[in-house]
Amino acid sequence: DCTVLAYGQTGSGKTHSMLGPPGALAIPCAAGIPQEWGLWPRAMASVLARIAGSEAKLRIWAVEVYLDNIFDLLNGKACVALAGGPVQATGFAYAQRMEAQYDAEGKWIP
């Protein structure tokens, strides 16, 4: 089992560091690991190369937690529904409900 966690201020580049820039995962790796790939796809390419030919099973999740929502980063940032109802942050109070806005490159707009 392995967990990779990136924690930091909104817009600081956590997702970019982990996955690479938008569209980077569509770059094929036939000639080696693309320079544009982030930490996570590079690590997965290494793991897959090591287990090639074996009967190993690999399950991967990449999620973003923002306010009280969880987004699937491998499914177009689709909101993830959790069993048991909505996620509620405790110990925090918001004067108003904030809606996340992103530019064309997927970067958060304050």
Short mmCIF file of C-alpha atoms in Angstrom, two decimals:
data_model
loop_
_atom_site.label_atom_id
_atom_site.label_comp_id
_atom_site.label_asym_id
_atom_site.label_seq_id
_atom_site.Cartn_x
_atom_site.Cartn_y
_atom_site.Cartn_z
CA ASP A 1 0.00 0.00 0.00
CA CYS A 2 1.12 3.52 -0.71
CA THR A 3 -0.30 7.01 -0.23
CA VAL A 4 1.08 10.19 -1.73
CA LEU A 5 -0.32 13.37 -0.22
CA ALA A 6 0.18 16.94 -1.39
CA TYR A 7 -0.93 19.60 1.06
CA GLY A 8 -0.78 23.34 0.62
CA GLN A 9 -2.43 26.61 -0.23
CA THR A 10 -4.94 26.75 -3.06
CA GLY A 11 -3.24 27.52 -6.36
CA SER A 12 0.25 26.59 -5.11
CA GLY A 13 0.76 23.83 -7.70
CA LYS A 14 -0.04 20.60 -5.84
CA THR A 15 -2.05 19.05 -8.68
CA HIS A 16 0.44 20.29 -11.27
CA SER A 17 3.35 18.74 -9.35
CA MET A 18 1.51 15.47 -8.89
CA LEU A 19 0.01 15.01 -12.38
CA GLY A 20 1.75 17.54 -14.62
CA PRO A 21 0.14 20.30 -16.68
CA PRO A 22 -3.34 19.82 -18.21
CA GLY A 23 -3.15 17.26 -21.01
CA ALA A 24 0.17 15.79 -19.84
CA LEU A 25 -1.35 12.38 -19.15
CA ALA A 26 -2.39 12.11 -22.80
CA ILE A 27 1.28 12.17 -23.90
CA PRO A 28 2.35 8.61 -24.78
CA CYS A 29 5.42 7.13 -23.10
CA ALA A 30 6.60 4.82 -25.90
CA ALA A 31 9.96 6.64 -26.09
CA GLY A 32 10.40 6.96 -22.33
CA ILE A 33 8.74 8.94 -19.57
CA PRO A 34 7.66 12.36 -20.91
CA GLN A 35 9.28 15.34 -19.23
CA GLU A 36 5.82 16.92 -18.76
CA TRP A 37 4.55 14.12 -16.53
CA GLY A 38 4.30 14.86 -12.82
CA LEU A 39 5.44 12.77 -9.88
CA TRP A 40 2.45 10.46 -9.81
CA PRO A 41 2.43 9.19 -13.45
CA ARG A 42 6.22 8.80 -13.31
CA ALA A 43 5.91 6.61 -10.22
CA MET A 44 3.11 4.57 -11.79
CA ALA A 45 5.17 3.99 -14.96
CA SER A 46 8.00 2.68 -12.79
CA VAL A 47 5.69 0.39 -10.79
CA LEU A 48 4.01 -0.93 -13.95
CA ALA A 49 7.41 -1.66 -15.54
CA ARG A 50 8.43 -3.65 -12.45
CA ILE A 51 5.24 -5.75 -12.29
CA ALA A 52 4.98 -6.37 -16.06
CA GLY A 53 4.14 -10.01 -16.70
CA SER A 54 2.98 -10.66 -13.15
CA GLU A 55 -0.54 -11.13 -11.87
CA ALA A 56 -0.37 -8.08 -9.64
CA LYS A 57 -3.42 -5.87 -9.25
CA LEU A 58 -3.08 -2.11 -9.13
CA ARG A 59 -5.85 0.28 -8.03
CA ILE A 60 -5.32 4.01 -8.33
CA TRP A 61 -7.23 7.00 -7.00
CA ALA A 62 -6.37 10.66 -7.43
CA VAL A 63 -8.69 13.02 -5.59
CA GLU A 64 -8.77 16.67 -4.63
CA VAL A 65 -10.43 17.86 -1.43
CA TYR A 66 -11.71 21.43 -1.73
CA LEU A 67 -14.00 22.98 0.90
CA ASP A 68 -16.52 20.21 1.58
CA ASN A 69 -16.26 18.51 -1.83
CA ILE A 70 -14.10 15.70 -3.17
CA PHE A 71 -13.22 15.66 -6.88
CA ASP A 72 -11.97 12.72 -8.97
CA LEU A 73 -8.88 14.02 -10.80
CA LEU A 74 -8.89 11.04 -13.18
CA ASN A 75 -12.50 11.63 -14.26
CA GLY A 76 -12.63 15.27 -15.34
CA LYS A 77 -12.85 16.52 -11.73
CA ALA A 78 -16.24 14.84 -11.28
CA CYS A 79 -17.62 15.29 -7.77
CA VAL A 80 -17.27 12.07 -5.75
CA ALA A 81 -20.32 11.00 -3.76
CA LEU A 82 -19.44 9.34 -0.48
CA ALA A 83 -21.44 6.66 1.23
CA GLY A 84 -23.05 8.14 4.30
CA GLY A 85 -23.90 11.54 2.88
CA PRO A 86 -22.11 14.78 2.21
CA VAL A 87 -18.74 15.63 3.67
CA GLN A 88 -18.94 18.32 6.33
CA ALA A 89 -15.91 20.15 7.67
CA THR A 90 -16.06 20.67 11.42
CA GLY A 91 -14.50 23.53 13.28
CA PHE A 92 -14.83 25.95 10.37
CA ALA A 93 -17.51 28.51 9.60
CA TYR A 94 -18.04 30.16 6.23
CA ALA A 95 -19.82 33.48 5.91
CA GLN A 96 -20.96 32.47 2.46
CA ARG A 97 -20.84 29.42 0.24
CA MET A 98 -17.87 29.67 -2.10
CA GLU A 99 -17.96 28.15 -5.57
CA ALA A 100 -14.61 27.21 -7.10
CA GLN A 101 -13.78 28.83 -10.41
CA TYR A 102 -10.97 27.71 -12.72
CA ASP A 103 -9.32 29.25 -15.78
CA ALA A 104 -8.79 27.42 -19.11
CA GLU A 105 -5.62 25.78 -17.72
CA GLY A 106 -7.42 24.44 -14.65
CA LYS A 107 -5.86 26.92 -12.21
CA TRP A 108 -8.05 28.21 -9.38
CA ILE A 109 -9.34 31.78 -9.71
CA PRO A 110 -9.71 33.52 -6.31
#
